[in-house]
Coordinates of C-alpha atoms and ligand atoms in Angstrom, one line a residue:
M45 CA -31.5 -7.5 24.4
W46 CA -28.4 -6.0 25.9
E47 CA -26.5 -2.7 25.8
I48 CA -22.9 -2.3 24.7
E49 CA -21.0 0.4 26.7
I50 CA -19.4 3.0 24.5
Q51 CA -16.6 5.2 25.8
P52 CA -16.6 8.7 24.3
V53 CA -13.8 9.7 21.9
P54 CA -13.2 13.4 21.4
L55 CA -13.9 14.7 17.9
E56 CA -10.6 16.6 18.1
R57 CA -8.8 13.4 17.6
L58 CA -10.4 13.0 14.2
A59 CA -10.0 16.7 13.5
D60 CA -6.3 16.3 13.8
L61 CA -6.3 14.4 10.4
L62 CA -8.5 16.9 8.6
S63 CA -7.8 20.2 6.8
P64 CA -8.7 23.3 9.0
Q65 CA -11.8 23.8 6.9
R66 CA -13.0 20.2 7.3
A67 CA -12.3 20.3 11.0
D68 CA -14.2 23.5 11.3
R69 CA -17.2 22.1 9.4
L70 CA -17.2 19.1 11.7
E71 CA -17.2 21.2 14.8
K72 CA -20.1 23.3 13.4
Y73 CA -22.1 20.2 12.8
A74 CA -21.3 18.9 16.3
Q75 CA -22.7 22.1 17.7
R76 CA -25.8 21.7 15.6
A77 CA -26.2 18.1 16.8
R78 CA -25.9 19.1 20.4
H79 CA -28.6 21.6 19.9
L80 CA -30.9 19.3 17.9
L81 CA -30.5 16.4 20.2
R82 CA -30.2 18.1 23.5
D83 CA -33.1 16.2 25.2
R84 CA -32.9 13.1 23.1
T85 CA -31.0 9.9 22.8
V86 CA -29.9 8.3 19.5
W87 CA -30.3 4.6 19.8
N88 CA -28.7 2.0 17.5
I89 CA -30.1 -1.5 17.4
N90 CA -28.5 -4.4 15.6
A91 CA -28.0 -8.1 15.8
T92 CA -24.4 -8.5 17.0
G93 CA -21.8 -6.8 19.0
R94 CA -18.9 -8.3 17.2
G95 CA -18.0 -9.6 13.7
G96 CA -18.9 -7.9 10.5
G97 CA -19.0 -4.4 9.2
V98 CA -22.0 -3.1 11.1
A99 CA -20.5 -3.9 14.5
E100 CA -17.2 -2.5 13.4
M101 CA -18.6 0.8 12.3
L102 CA -20.9 1.2 15.3
Q103 CA -18.0 0.8 17.8
T104 CA -16.1 3.7 16.4
L105 CA -18.8 6.0 15.1
L106 CA -20.9 6.0 18.3
A107 CA -17.7 6.8 20.3
Y108 CA -17.3 10.0 18.3
G109 CA -21.0 10.7 18.8
R110 CA -20.6 10.5 22.6
G111 CA -17.4 12.5 22.3
A112 CA -19.5 15.2 20.7
Q113 CA -21.8 15.1 23.8
V114 CA -24.7 13.5 22.0
D115 CA -26.3 10.7 24.0
T116 CA -25.6 7.8 21.6
R117 CA -26.4 4.2 22.7
W118 CA -26.1 0.7 21.2
L119 CA -28.5 -2.2 21.9
V120 CA -28.0 -5.7 20.5
L121 CA -31.1 -7.9 20.1
D122 CA -31.4 -11.6 21.2
G123 CA -32.2 -14.2 18.7
D124 CA -32.3 -18.0 18.5
S125 CA -30.8 -20.2 15.8
D126 CA -34.1 -20.3 13.8
F127 CA -34.3 -16.5 13.8
F128 CA -30.7 -16.1 12.6
A129 CA -31.3 -18.8 9.9
I130 CA -34.3 -16.7 8.7
T131 CA -32.4 -13.4 8.8
K132 CA -29.4 -14.9 7.1
R133 CA -31.8 -16.1 4.4
L134 CA -33.1 -12.6 4.1
H135 CA -29.5 -11.3 3.9
N136 CA -28.7 -13.7 1.1
Y137 CA -31.9 -13.1 -0.8
L138 CA -31.4 -9.3 -0.7
H139 CA -28.1 -9.9 -2.3
G140 CA -29.8 -12.1 -4.9
S141 CA -28.2 -15.3 -3.6
P142 CA -30.1 -18.4 -2.8
G143 CA -28.2 -19.2 0.5
D144 CA -29.9 -22.2 2.1
G145 CA -32.8 -21.9 -0.4
G146 CA -35.3 -22.0 2.4
E147 CA -38.8 -20.6 2.7
L148 CA -39.8 -17.1 3.7
G149 CA -43.4 -18.0 4.3
E150 CA -46.0 -17.6 7.1
K151 CA -44.1 -19.9 9.5
E152 CA -40.9 -17.9 9.1
H153 CA -42.8 -14.6 9.4
E154 CA -44.4 -15.7 12.6
H155 CA -41.1 -16.7 14.1
Y156 CA -39.4 -13.5 13.0
T157 CA -42.1 -11.4 14.5
R158 CA -42.3 -13.4 17.7
L159 CA -38.6 -12.9 18.3
L160 CA -38.7 -9.2 17.7
D161 CA -41.9 -8.9 19.9
Y162 CA -39.8 -10.6 22.6
N163 CA -37.1 -8.0 22.3
L164 CA -39.4 -5.0 22.0
P165 CA -40.3 -4.5 25.7
M166 CA -36.7 -4.0 26.7
A167 CA -36.3 -1.4 24.0
K168 CA -39.6 0.2 25.0
R169 CA -38.3 0.4 28.6
V170 CA -35.4 2.7 27.6
V171 CA -36.4 4.5 24.5
R172 CA -38.4 7.7 25.1
P173 CA -40.8 9.5 22.9
G174 CA -38.8 11.9 20.6
D175 CA -35.7 9.8 20.7
I176 CA -34.1 8.7 17.4
V177 CA -33.8 5.0 16.8
L178 CA -31.5 3.6 14.0
L179 CA -32.4 0.0 13.3
H180 CA -29.7 -1.8 11.4
D181 CA -30.3 -4.5 8.7
P182 CA -33.1 -7.1 8.2
Q183 CA -32.7 -8.5 11.7
T184 CA -34.3 -5.4 13.2
A185 CA -36.8 -4.3 10.6
G186 CA -39.7 -5.8 12.5
M187 CA -39.3 -3.3 15.3
V188 CA -40.2 -0.3 13.3
D189 CA -43.9 -0.1 14.2
G190 CA -43.5 -0.9 17.9
L191 CA -41.0 1.8 18.4
R192 CA -42.9 4.3 16.3
E193 CA -46.0 3.7 18.5
L194 CA -43.9 4.8 21.4
G195 CA -43.3 8.2 19.7
A196 CA -39.7 7.5 18.6
N197 CA -38.3 8.7 15.2
V198 CA -37.4 5.4 13.6
V199 CA -34.9 5.1 10.7
W200 CA -34.0 1.8 9.1
R201 CA -30.4 1.5 7.9
C202 CA -29.8 -1.1 5.3
H203 CA -26.1 -2.2 4.9
V204 CA -26.8 -4.8 2.2
G205 CA -28.3 -4.7 -1.3
R206 CA -27.8 -5.4 -4.9
D207 CA -27.8 -3.1 -7.9
T208 CA -30.3 -5.1 -9.9
T209 CA -33.4 -6.9 -8.7
T210 CA -34.0 -10.6 -9.1
E211 CA -36.7 -13.0 -8.1
L212 CA -34.8 -13.6 -4.9
T213 CA -34.4 -9.9 -4.0
D214 CA -38.1 -9.5 -4.6
R215 CA -38.8 -12.3 -2.2
G216 CA -36.6 -10.8 0.5
W217 CA -38.2 -7.3 0.1
A218 CA -41.7 -8.8 0.1
F219 CA -41.0 -10.3 3.5
L220 CA -39.6 -7.0 4.9
R221 CA -41.8 -4.5 3.3
P222 CA -44.8 -4.7 5.6
H223 CA -42.5 -4.0 8.5
L224 CA -40.7 -1.2 6.9
E225 CA -43.3 0.9 5.1
R226 CA -44.0 3.2 8.0
A227 CA -40.3 4.0 8.9
D228 CA -39.6 7.7 9.2
G229 CA -36.5 7.4 7.2
F230 CA -34.2 4.9 5.4
I231 CA -30.5 4.9 4.9
F232 CA -28.9 2.9 2.1
S233 CA -25.2 2.6 1.2
R234 CA -25.9 3.0 -2.5
Q235 CA -28.8 4.6 -4.5
A236 CA -29.1 1.4 -6.6
Y237 CA -30.0 -0.6 -3.5
V238 CA -33.2 1.3 -2.8
P239 CA -36.3 -0.7 -3.6
D240 CA -38.8 1.2 -5.7
W241 CA -41.6 1.1 -3.1
V242 CA -39.5 3.2 -0.6
P243 CA -40.6 6.9 -0.9
H244 CA -37.6 8.7 -2.2
Q245 CA -38.1 11.7 0.0
R246 CA -37.5 9.5 3.1
V247 CA -34.2 8.0 1.8
V248 CA -30.6 9.2 2.3
I249 CA -27.5 7.5 0.9
I250 CA -24.8 7.2 3.5
P251 CA -21.8 5.1 2.7
P252 CA -19.8 3.7 5.7
S253 CA -16.5 5.0 6.9
V254 CA -13.4 3.8 8.9
D255 CA -11.8 5.2 12.0
P256 CA -8.1 5.8 11.5
F257 CA -7.5 5.6 15.3
S258 CA -9.2 2.3 16.0
A259 CA -7.2 -0.8 16.9
K260 CA -8.2 -2.0 13.4
N261 CA -6.7 1.0 11.6
I262 CA -4.1 2.7 13.7
R263 CA -0.8 3.0 11.9
L264 CA 1.5 0.1 13.0
T265 CA 5.3 0.0 12.7
D266 CA 6.9 -3.1 11.2
A267 CA 8.1 -4.0 14.7
E268 CA 4.6 -3.7 16.1
T269 CA 3.3 -5.8 13.3
R270 CA 5.9 -8.5 13.8
A271 CA 5.1 -8.5 17.5
A272 CA 1.4 -8.9 17.0
L273 CA 1.7 -11.7 14.5
G274 CA 4.5 -13.5 16.2
Q275 CA 2.9 -13.4 19.7
A276 CA -0.4 -14.7 18.3
G277 CA 1.4 -17.6 16.6
L278 CA 0.3 -16.4 13.2
V279 CA 3.7 -15.8 11.6
E280 CA 7.1 -17.3 12.4
T281 CA 9.1 -14.3 13.3
A282 CA 11.3 -12.8 16.0
Y283 CA 9.8 -9.9 17.9
S284 CA 10.4 -7.7 20.9
Q285 CA 8.2 -7.9 24.0
E286 CA 8.1 -4.1 24.2
H287 CA 5.7 -3.9 21.3
L288 CA 3.0 -6.2 22.7
E289 CA 0.9 -3.5 24.3
F290 CA -1.9 -1.7 22.4
T291 CA -4.7 0.8 23.1
R292 CA -8.2 -0.5 23.5
R293 CA -11.2 1.4 22.3
D294 CA -12.0 2.4 25.9
G295 CA -8.6 4.0 26.2
S296 CA -7.1 1.3 28.5
T297 CA -4.0 -0.7 27.6
G298 CA -4.2 -4.2 26.3
R299 CA -1.5 -6.8 25.8
L300 CA -1.4 -9.3 23.0
R301 CA -1.7 -12.9 24.1
T302 CA -0.2 -16.1 22.7
H303 CA -2.5 -18.4 20.9
S304 CA -2.1 -21.7 19.3
G305 CA -3.8 -23.3 16.4
L306 CA -5.0 -20.1 14.7
V307 CA -3.5 -21.2 11.4
L308 CA -5.6 -24.3 10.7
G309 CA -3.8 -27.6 9.8
S310 CA -0.3 -26.1 9.7
G311 CA 1.9 -24.1 11.9
P312 CA 2.5 -20.3 11.7
I313 CA 3.0 -18.7 8.3
P314 CA 6.7 -18.5 7.4
G315 CA 8.2 -15.1 8.2
D316 CA 9.9 -14.5 4.8
V317 CA 7.0 -14.8 2.4
R318 CA 4.9 -12.2 0.6
L319 CA 1.3 -12.5 1.5
A320 CA -2.0 -12.0 -0.4
V321 CA -4.6 -11.7 2.3
Q322 CA -8.4 -11.7 2.3
V323 CA -10.1 -10.9 5.6
S324 CA -13.8 -11.8 5.7
R325 CA -16.5 -13.4 7.6
W326 CA -16.8 -17.1 6.4
D327 CA -19.8 -16.1 4.3
R328 CA -20.4 -17.8 0.9
L329 CA -20.8 -14.4 -0.8
K330 CA -17.2 -13.5 0.2
D331 CA -16.1 -16.5 -1.9
M332 CA -13.1 -17.6 0.2
V333 CA -13.4 -20.9 -1.7
G334 CA -13.1 -19.1 -5.0
V335 CA -10.0 -17.2 -3.8
L336 CA -8.4 -20.4 -2.7
A337 CA -9.2 -22.2 -6.0
G338 CA -8.1 -19.2 -8.2
F339 CA -4.7 -19.1 -6.4
V340 CA -3.9 -22.8 -6.3
D341 CA -5.1 -23.4 -9.9
N342 CA -2.7 -20.7 -11.1
L343 CA 0.1 -21.3 -8.7
A344 CA 2.6 -21.3 -11.6
I345 CA 2.1 -17.6 -12.4
F346 CA 3.1 -16.5 -8.9
P347 CA 6.7 -16.1 -7.7
D348 CA 7.6 -18.9 -5.2
D349 CA 7.6 -16.6 -2.2
V350 CA 3.9 -15.5 -2.6
H351 CA 1.5 -17.2 -0.2
L352 CA -2.2 -16.7 0.3
A353 CA -3.9 -16.2 3.7
L354 CA -7.6 -16.5 4.1
V355 CA -8.5 -14.9 7.4
G356 CA -11.9 -15.0 9.2
P357 CA -13.3 -15.0 12.7
E358 CA -13.5 -18.3 14.7
T359 CA -16.9 -19.5 13.7
S360 CA -18.3 -19.8 17.2
G361 CA -17.6 -16.0 17.7
V362 CA -20.2 -14.6 15.3
S363 CA -23.7 -15.5 16.7
D364 CA -25.8 -14.1 13.8
D365 CA -23.9 -16.0 11.1
P366 CA -25.1 -19.6 10.9
E367 CA -23.3 -20.2 7.6
G368 CA -19.8 -19.6 8.9
A369 CA -18.8 -23.0 10.1
Q370 CA -19.9 -24.6 6.9
V371 CA -18.0 -22.3 4.6
L372 CA -14.8 -22.7 6.8
E373 CA -15.3 -26.5 6.6
E374 CA -15.5 -26.3 2.8
C375 CA -12.2 -24.3 2.7
R376 CA -10.6 -26.7 5.0
A377 CA -11.6 -29.7 2.9
L378 CA -10.3 -28.1 -0.2
W379 CA -7.0 -27.2 1.5
E380 CA -6.5 -30.7 2.8
A381 CA -7.0 -32.2 -0.7
L382 CA -4.3 -29.9 -2.2
P383 CA -0.9 -31.2 -3.4
D384 CA 1.9 -30.5 -0.9
E385 CA 3.3 -27.4 -2.6
A386 CA -0.1 -25.7 -2.9
R387 CA -1.0 -26.6 0.7
R388 CA 2.3 -25.1 1.9
R389 CA 1.4 -21.8 0.3
V390 CA -2.2 -21.4 1.5
H391 CA -3.0 -20.6 5.1
L392 CA -6.5 -20.7 6.7
V393 CA -6.6 -18.4 9.7
C394 CA -9.3 -18.2 12.3
L395 CA -8.9 -15.2 14.6
P396 CA -10.1 -15.4 18.2
M397 CA -13.2 -13.3 18.9
G398 CA -13.2 -13.3 22.7
D399 CA -11.4 -10.0 22.8
V400 CA -12.6 -7.7 20.0
D401 CA -9.8 -5.2 20.5
E402 CA -7.2 -7.9 20.2
N403 CA -9.0 -9.3 17.2
A404 CA -8.9 -5.8 15.6
R405 CA -5.2 -5.5 16.3
L406 CA -4.5 -8.8 14.6
V407 CA -6.6 -7.9 11.5
N408 CA -4.7 -4.6 11.4
A409 CA -1.3 -6.4 11.6
L410 CA -2.3 -8.9 8.9
Q411 CA -3.5 -6.1 6.6
H412 CA -0.3 -4.2 7.3
R413 CA 1.8 -7.3 6.6
A414 CA 0.0 -8.0 3.4
T415 CA 1.7 -7.3 0.0
V416 CA -1.7 -7.2 -1.6
V417 CA -5.2 -7.3 -0.1
V418 CA -8.0 -9.3 -1.9
Q419 CA -11.7 -8.9 -1.6
K420 CA -13.2 -11.2 -4.2
S421 CA -16.8 -11.0 -3.0
L422 CA -19.6 -12.2 -5.3
V423 CA -21.7 -9.3 -4.0
E424 CA -20.8 -6.7 -1.5
G425 CA -23.0 -4.2 0.5
F426 CA -20.0 -1.8 0.9
G427 CA -16.9 -3.7 1.9
L428 CA -15.2 -2.1 4.9
T429 CA -12.3 -4.5 4.5
V430 CA -11.5 -2.7 1.2
T431 CA -11.6 0.7 2.9
E432 CA -9.4 -0.7 5.7
A433 CA -6.8 -1.9 3.3
M434 CA -6.9 1.3 1.2
W435 CA -6.3 3.4 4.3
K436 CA -3.2 1.3 4.9
A437 CA -2.1 2.2 1.4
K438 CA -2.3 -1.4 0.3
P439 CA -2.9 -2.4 -3.3
V440 CA -6.3 -4.1 -3.5
V441 CA -7.6 -6.6 -5.9
A442 CA -11.4 -6.7 -5.6
S443 CA -14.6 -7.5 -7.4
A444 CA -16.4 -4.8 -9.3
V445 CA -19.5 -5.2 -7.3
G446 CA -21.7 -3.2 -5.0
G447 CA -20.0 -0.7 -2.7
I448 CA -16.5 -1.7 -3.8
L449 CA -17.4 0.3 -7.0
D450 CA -17.8 3.4 -4.9
Q451 CA -14.4 3.0 -3.4
I452 CA -12.1 1.9 -6.2
D453 CA -11.8 3.3 -9.7
D454 CA -10.2 0.4 -11.7
E455 CA -6.4 0.9 -12.2
V456 CA -6.4 4.0 -10.0
H457 CA -7.2 3.0 -6.4
G458 CA -6.9 -0.8 -7.0
L459 CA -7.7 -3.4 -9.6
L460 CA -11.3 -4.4 -10.2
L461 CA -12.4 -7.8 -11.4
E462 CA -15.2 -7.4 -13.9
D463 CA -16.4 -10.9 -13.4
P464 CA -15.7 -12.2 -9.8
T465 CA -16.3 -15.8 -10.9
D466 CA -13.5 -15.7 -13.5
L467 CA -10.8 -17.3 -11.3
D468 CA -8.1 -17.1 -13.9
A469 CA -8.6 -13.3 -14.4
F470 CA -8.5 -13.0 -10.6
A471 CA -5.2 -14.8 -10.4
K472 CA -3.7 -12.8 -13.3
A473 CA -4.7 -9.5 -11.6
L474 CA -3.1 -10.7 -8.3
A475 CA 0.1 -11.8 -10.0
R476 CA 0.3 -8.5 -11.8
V477 CA 0.3 -6.6 -8.5
V478 CA 2.9 -8.9 -6.8
R479 CA 5.1 -8.7 -9.9
D480 CA 5.0 -4.9 -10.3
P481 CA 6.0 -3.0 -7.1
V482 CA 5.7 0.3 -8.9
L483 CA 2.1 -0.4 -9.8
A484 CA 1.4 -1.7 -6.3
T485 CA 2.8 1.4 -4.6
G486 CA 0.9 3.7 -6.9
L487 CA -2.4 2.0 -6.3
G488 CA -1.9 1.9 -2.6
E489 CA -1.0 5.6 -2.4
A490 CA -4.0 6.7 -4.5
A491 CA -6.2 4.4 -2.4
R492 CA -5.1 6.1 0.9
V493 CA -5.9 9.5 -0.5
R494 CA -9.4 8.3 -1.6
V495 CA -10.2 7.2 1.9
Q496 CA -8.8 10.4 3.4
D497 CA -11.1 12.4 1.1
E498 CA -14.3 10.4 1.2
F499 CA -14.4 7.6 3.8
L500 CA -13.5 9.1 7.2
G501 CA -15.9 9.7 10.0
D502 CA -16.4 13.4 9.6
R503 CA -18.4 12.9 6.3
H504 CA -20.4 10.2 7.9
L505 CA -21.2 12.1 11.1
I506 CA -22.2 15.2 9.2
Q507 CA -24.6 13.2 7.0
Y508 CA -26.2 11.8 10.2
V509 CA -26.7 15.3 11.6
E510 CA -28.3 16.4 8.3
L511 CA -30.6 13.4 8.5
F512 CA -31.5 14.2 12.1
G513 CA -32.2 17.8 11.2
A514 CA -34.6 16.7 8.5
L515 CA -36.3 14.2 10.7
L516 CA -36.8 16.6 13.6
G517 CA -37.8 19.5 11.3
Ligands
UDP178 N1 -13.4 -8.6 10.5 C1 -12.8 -8.8 11.7 N2 -12.3 -10.0 12.0 C2 -12.4 -11.0 11.2 C3 -13.0 -10.9 9.9 C4 -13.6 -9.7 9.6 O1 -12.7 -7.8 12.5 O2 -11.9 -12.1 11.5 C5 -14.0 -7.3 10.2 C6 -13.3 -6.6 9.0 O3 -12.0 -6.1 9.4 C7 -14.3 -5.5 8.7 C8 -15.6 -6.2 9.0 O4 -15.3 -7.3 9.8 O5 -14.2 -4.4 9.5 C9 -16.3 -6.7 7.7 O6 -16.9 -5.7 7.1 P1 -17.3 -5.7 5.6 O7 -18.1 -4.5 5.3 O8 -16.1 -5.9 4.7 O9 -18.2 -7.0 5.4 P2 -19.5 -7.6 6.2 O10 -18.9 -8.6 7.1 O11 -20.2 -6.4 6.9 O12 -20.3 -8.2 5.1

């Protein structure tokens, strides 16, 4: 297990974006947090420092926690490939998806427990009685009892889930339940995700949030966007060297590097096209393959200048996601088999993960460059990529599943796909947005207001303080 350093970010920065009443409320809660947590540390433990929504959110939220002078820390556990295969299976099952279809029996239980028992002593060395520990997702559930024995207040936060139960979700929960039952608190992103055996008085619902000032979401000019995409070799475009610097999350200045081969199989994306973009991990439930198929099977309904970019992390960069390389390979095989015209208009992009700040800047630039952002997930815990696009006032075409339903009202903040497996309906919705700039602008503007009102860090931090207040009496 290892610790990720977090540099404090002052709350005033966030407050600048808020109404005076909202900023004032945030400051009052910060005072309350300092008082409640004066001799305590708030630990977060998850399975990866990079890639995916949990890592994304921890990076920014914990920085504000430290900025509010609360001792907030982040530990990442060590696992081996068998452990991550088991936890990916759990992740899939909790979403009601078969994934690799593997077992969750005694053997798996034993390996899962052994790995967490191996991680536990390090956590026990640093966590003190009275501290708060937030354990994130199935990978960490098996640490609840060990940390409670130490006298810590242990909350399990679940970022995944499914609105209705199936035989698979039952199997996933049956595996986790014995580890979780004694947790002091539970956080879910949606009420519908809460299994019925969790005592409701120990549950709070906290949807995620985005940070407007992170490298992922900071407002970019068109010139900065061109520079980022041009320098990385993602888009064929002229750009000026003076826009290559950016601010890292620790406040230092970074400089975008040149890369080659990020767009698989072809050169950079032409500079004069309109882009539909989906940014996701290469996870089967994000259905990159379906996005590709829906677009190319309906190519005729799109204007000639509309291209599709499927964007994900380089697959060696996300250690807790064993499925990634396989899904990318499926997309690549499909792309290679396309007729020339379709192949010319679809781009598979693998972003480098070695420098997370640079990665975030590139995601930002691609989302900014997009004419429309897609998130055609088959299931979705929350869908931070949707929030990120909405904050950038982009029209979004997304599946009407999970947390996306909490972000988008259909036809108001974006377009929702009732049935994410209906590829023709997906293509029609996408074509509608690219053909109607008035619709696109209206959806994008409403989306940005929705994020401003509901999905910024102040709401999230305040909900945490309320939870800590309840936990500590
Ligand atoms: N992401 C990224 N680089 C990539 C692909 C994804 O930084 O190459 C980020 C994306 O911008 C978002 C997060 O990973 O912040 C994905 O979160 P989401 O909630 O959408 O899905 P999850 O991966 O947690 O299922």
